[in-house]
Amino acid sequence: MAQEIDYAQALADIKQGFQNVIPRVQALGDKVIITQGNESITLPISPVVTNTNILK
């Protein structure tokens, strides 16, 4: 007897699994928030470099 597969539930389970594996990145003003599962890291964004003359 074959087991019936609920494809909608299987797809939902896969999507939920990806939420915990693939990090989500969002830019918020002058910082970036990286979220993976229930952990998140907030990093500041550096100001734009307008001058590359480091040593003269």
GROMACS .gro file of N, CA, C and O in nm:
model
  224
    1MET      N    1   0.084  -0.119   0.000
    1MET     CA    2   0.000   0.000   0.000
    1MET      C    3   0.088   0.125   0.000
    1MET      O    4   0.179   0.137   0.081
    2ALA      N    5   0.064   0.214  -0.092
    2ALA     CA    6   0.147   0.335  -0.106
    2ALA      C    7   0.105   0.440  -0.003
    2ALA      O    8  -0.013   0.453   0.030
    3GLN      N    9   0.203   0.511   0.046
    3GLN     CA   10   0.175   0.619   0.142
    3GLN      C   11   0.146   0.747   0.064
    3GLN      O   12   0.218   0.782  -0.029
    4GLU      N   13   0.041   0.815   0.103
    4GLU     CA   14   0.004   0.938   0.035
    4GLU      C   15   0.089   1.053   0.090
    4GLU      O   16   0.110   1.064   0.211
    5ILE      N   17   0.140   1.135   0.000
    5ILE     CA   18   0.227   1.246   0.040
    5ILE      C   19   0.148   1.376   0.033
    5ILE      O   20   0.084   1.405  -0.069
    6ASP      N   21   0.152   1.451   0.141
    6ASP     CA   22   0.089   1.583   0.144
    6ASP      C   23   0.193   1.683   0.095
    6ASP      O   24   0.279   1.727   0.172
    7TYR      N   25   0.190   1.716  -0.033
    7TYR     CA   26   0.294   1.801  -0.092
    7TYR      C   27   0.292   1.943  -0.035
    7TYR      O   28   0.397   2.004  -0.019
    8ALA      N   29   0.174   1.994  -0.002
    8ALA     CA   30   0.166   2.129   0.055
    8ALA      C   31   0.237   2.131   0.191
    8ALA      O   32   0.312   2.223   0.221
    9GLN      N   33   0.216   2.027   0.271
    9GLN     CA   34   0.282   2.020   0.402
    9GLN      C   35   0.432   1.999   0.386
    9GLN      O   36   0.512   2.058   0.457
   10ALA      N   37   0.470   1.917   0.289
   10ALA     CA   38   0.612   1.892   0.265
   10ALA      C   39   0.682   2.023   0.224
   10ALA      O   40   0.791   2.054   0.273
   11LEU      N   41   0.618   2.100   0.137
   11LEU     CA   42   0.675   2.228   0.094
   11LEU      C   43   0.684   2.325   0.211
   11LEU      O   44   0.785   2.395   0.228
   12ALA      N   45   0.582   2.328   0.295
   12ALA     CA   46   0.584   2.415   0.413
   12ALA      C   47   0.697   2.376   0.508
   12ALA      O   48   0.765   2.461   0.563
   13ASP      N   49   0.719   2.245   0.525
   13ASP     CA   50   0.828   2.197   0.612
   13ASP      C   51   0.964   2.237   0.555
   13ASP      O   52   1.054   2.278   0.630
   14ILE      N   53   0.979   2.227   0.424
   14ILE     CA   54   1.106   2.265   0.361
   14ILE      C   55   1.130   2.414   0.377
   14ILE      O   56   1.240   2.457   0.413
   15LYS      N   57   1.028   2.496   0.354
   15LYS     CA   58   1.042   2.642   0.370
   15LYS      C   59   1.078   2.677   0.513
   15LYS      O   60   1.162   2.763   0.538
   16GLN      N   61   1.014   2.611   0.610
   16GLN     CA   62   1.044   2.637   0.751
   16GLN      C   63   1.188   2.598   0.782
   16GLN      O   64   1.258   2.668   0.855
   17GLY      N   65   1.235   2.488   0.725
   17GLY     CA   66   1.373   2.446   0.744
   17GLY      C   67   1.470   2.548   0.689
   17GLY      O   68   1.573   2.578   0.750
   18PHE      N   69   1.439   2.606   0.573
   18PHE     CA   70   1.526   2.708   0.514
   18PHE      C   71   1.534   2.833   0.601
   18PHE      O   72   1.635   2.901   0.602
   19GLN      N   73   1.428   2.864   0.673
   19GLN     CA   74   1.429   2.982   0.760
   19GLN      C   75   1.541   2.972   0.862
   19GLN      O   76   1.596   3.072   0.906
   20ASN      N   77   1.574   2.849   0.903
   20ASN     CA   78   1.676   2.829   1.004
   20ASN      C   79   1.814   2.807   0.946
   20ASN      O   80   1.913   2.810   1.018
   21VAL      N   81   1.823   2.784   0.815
   21VAL     CA   82   1.952   2.754   0.752
   21VAL      C   83   2.007   2.873   0.676
   21VAL      O   84   2.122   2.911   0.691
   22ILE      N   85   1.924   2.933   0.592
   22ILE     CA   86   1.969   3.044   0.507
   22ILE      C   87   1.954   3.175   0.584
   22ILE      O   88   1.845   3.208   0.628
   23PRO      N   89   2.065   3.247   0.602
   23PRO     CA   90   2.053   3.374   0.675
   23PRO      C   91   1.977   3.479   0.594
   23PRO      O   92   1.988   3.484   0.472
   24ARG      N   93   1.899   3.560   0.663
   24ARG     CA   94   1.828   3.671   0.600
   24ARG      C   95   1.902   3.799   0.636
   24ARG      O   96   1.942   3.818   0.750
   25VAL      N   97   1.920   3.886   0.538
   25VAL     CA   98   1.994   4.010   0.558
   25VAL      C   99   1.901   4.126   0.527
   25VAL      O  100   1.835   4.128   0.423
   26GLN      N  101   1.896   4.224   0.616
   26GLN     CA  102   1.819   4.344   0.588
   26GLN      C  103   1.898   4.467   0.631
   26GLN      O  104   1.962   4.467   0.734
   27ALA      N  105   1.897   4.568   0.543
   27ALA     CA  106   1.965   4.694   0.573
   27ALA      C  107   1.864   4.786   0.640
   27ALA      O  108   1.751   4.799   0.594
   28LEU      N  109   1.907   4.846   0.750
   28LEU     CA  110   1.818   4.933   0.827
   28LEU      C  111   1.896   5.059   0.863
   28LEU      O  112   1.974   5.058   0.958
   29GLY      N  113   1.879   5.164   0.784
   29GLY     CA  114   1.950   5.288   0.812
   29GLY      C  115   2.100   5.270   0.799
   29GLY      O  116   2.149   5.235   0.693
   30ASP      N  117   2.173   5.289   0.909
   30ASP     CA  118   2.320   5.278   0.904
   30ASP      C  119   2.370   5.145   0.960
   30ASP      O  120   2.482   5.134   1.004
   31LYS      N  121   2.283   5.042   0.958
   31LYS     CA  122   2.327   4.911   1.004
   31LYS      C  123   2.264   4.799   0.922
   31LYS      O  124   2.166   4.820   0.852
   32VAL      N  125   2.326   4.683   0.930
   32VAL     CA  126   2.277   4.563   0.860
   32VAL      C  127   2.245   4.460   0.966
   32VAL      O  128   2.323   4.439   1.059
   33ILE      N  129   2.130   4.395   0.954
   33ILE     CA  130   2.090   4.292   1.049
   33ILE      C  131   2.088   4.158   0.975
   33ILE      O  132   2.019   4.143   0.874
   34ILE      N  133   2.168   4.062   1.023
   34ILE     CA  134   2.174   3.929   0.966
   34ILE      C  135   2.104   3.835   1.064
   34ILE      O  136   2.144   3.825   1.179
   35THR      N  137   2.001   3.765   1.017
   35THR     CA  138   1.924   3.676   1.103
   35THR      C  139   1.932   3.534   1.048
   35THR      O  140   1.912   3.511   0.929
   36GLN      N  141   1.964   3.440   1.136
   36GLN     CA  142   1.966   3.298   1.099
   36GLN      C  143   1.900   3.222   1.213
   36GLN      O  144   1.949   3.223   1.326
   37GLY      N  145   1.788   3.160   1.182
   37GLY     CA  146   1.712   3.092   1.286
   37GLY      C  147   1.665   3.193   1.388
   37GLY      O  148   1.600   3.291   1.355
   38ASN      N  149   1.700   3.173   1.516
   38ASN     CA  150   1.657   3.268   1.619
   38ASN      C  151   1.771   3.355   1.667
   38ASN      O  152   1.761   3.420   1.770
   39GLU      N  153   1.882   3.356   1.593
   39GLU     CA  154   1.996   3.441   1.627
   39GLU      C  155   2.008   3.554   1.526
   39GLU      O  156   1.982   3.535   1.409
   40SER      N  157   2.047   3.672   1.574
   40SER     CA  158   2.070   3.782   1.479
   40SER      C  159   2.193   3.861   1.521
   40SER      O  160   2.227   3.868   1.639
   41ILE      N  161   2.259   3.916   1.421
   41ILE     CA  162   2.380   3.997   1.441
   41ILE      C  163   2.354   4.131   1.374
   41ILE      O  164   2.304   4.136   1.261
   42THR      N  165   2.387   4.239   1.443
   42THR     CA  166   2.373   4.372   1.386
   42THR      C  167   2.511   4.430   1.362
   42THR      O  168   2.594   4.432   1.454
   43LEU      N  169   2.536   4.474   1.240
   43LEU     CA  170   2.666   4.531   1.204
   43LEU      C  171   2.648   4.674   1.154
   43LEU      O  172   2.555   4.702   1.079
   44PRO      N  173   2.737   4.764   1.195
   44PRO     CA  174   2.728   4.901   1.143
   44PRO      C  175   2.779   4.908   0.999
   44PRO      O  176   2.866   4.831   0.960
   45ILE      N  177   2.724   4.999   0.923
   45ILE     CA  178   2.771   5.022   0.786
   45ILE      C  179   2.868   5.139   0.792
   45ILE      O  180   2.839   5.244   0.850
   46SER      N  181   2.986   5.121   0.733
   46SER     CA  182   3.087   5.227   0.732
   46SER      C  183   3.042   5.342   0.644
   46SER      O  184   2.970   5.323   0.547
   47PRO      N  185   3.089   5.463   0.677
   47PRO     CA  186   3.059   5.575   0.588
   47PRO      C  187   3.126   5.553   0.451
   47PRO      O  188   3.223   5.481   0.440
   48VAL      N  189   3.071   5.617   0.351
   48VAL     CA  190   3.124   5.604   0.215
   48VAL      C  191   3.265   5.662   0.209
   48VAL      O  192   3.292   5.770   0.262
   49VAL      N  193   3.356   5.589   0.142
   49VAL     CA  194   3.493   5.638   0.125
   49VAL      C  195   3.494   5.743   0.015
   49VAL      O  196   3.452   5.716  -0.097
   50THR      N  197   3.539   5.863   0.048
   50THR     CA  198   3.542   5.968  -0.053
   50THR      C  199   3.685   6.009  -0.087
   50THR      O  200   3.707   6.085  -0.180
   51ASN      N  201   3.782   5.958  -0.010
   51ASN     CA  202   3.921   5.995  -0.035
   51ASN      C  203   4.008   5.871  -0.015
   51ASN      O  204   4.002   5.808   0.089
   52THR      N  205   4.088   5.838  -0.116
   52THR     CA  206   4.173   5.720  -0.105
   52THR      C  207   4.317   5.756  -0.078
   52THR      O  208   4.405   5.671  -0.083
   53ASN      N  209   4.347   5.884  -0.053
   53ASN     CA  210   4.484   5.925  -0.021
   53ASN      C  211   4.511   5.894   0.127
   53ASN      O  212   4.482   5.974   0.214
   54ILE      N  213   4.567   5.776   0.152
   54ILE     CA  214   4.591   5.736   0.291
   54ILE      C  215   4.722   5.799   0.342
   54ILE      O  216   4.726   5.856   0.450
   55LEU      N  217   4.825   5.789   0.260
   55LEU     CA  218   4.954   5.848   0.299
   55LEU      C  219   4.996   5.949   0.192
   55LEU      O  220   4.978   5.926   0.074
   56LYS      N  221   5.052   6.057   0.238
   56LYS     CA  222   5.102   6.156   0.140
   56LYS      C  223   5.250   6.175   0.162
   56LYS      O  224   5.299   6.167   0.270
   0.00000   0.00000   0.00000
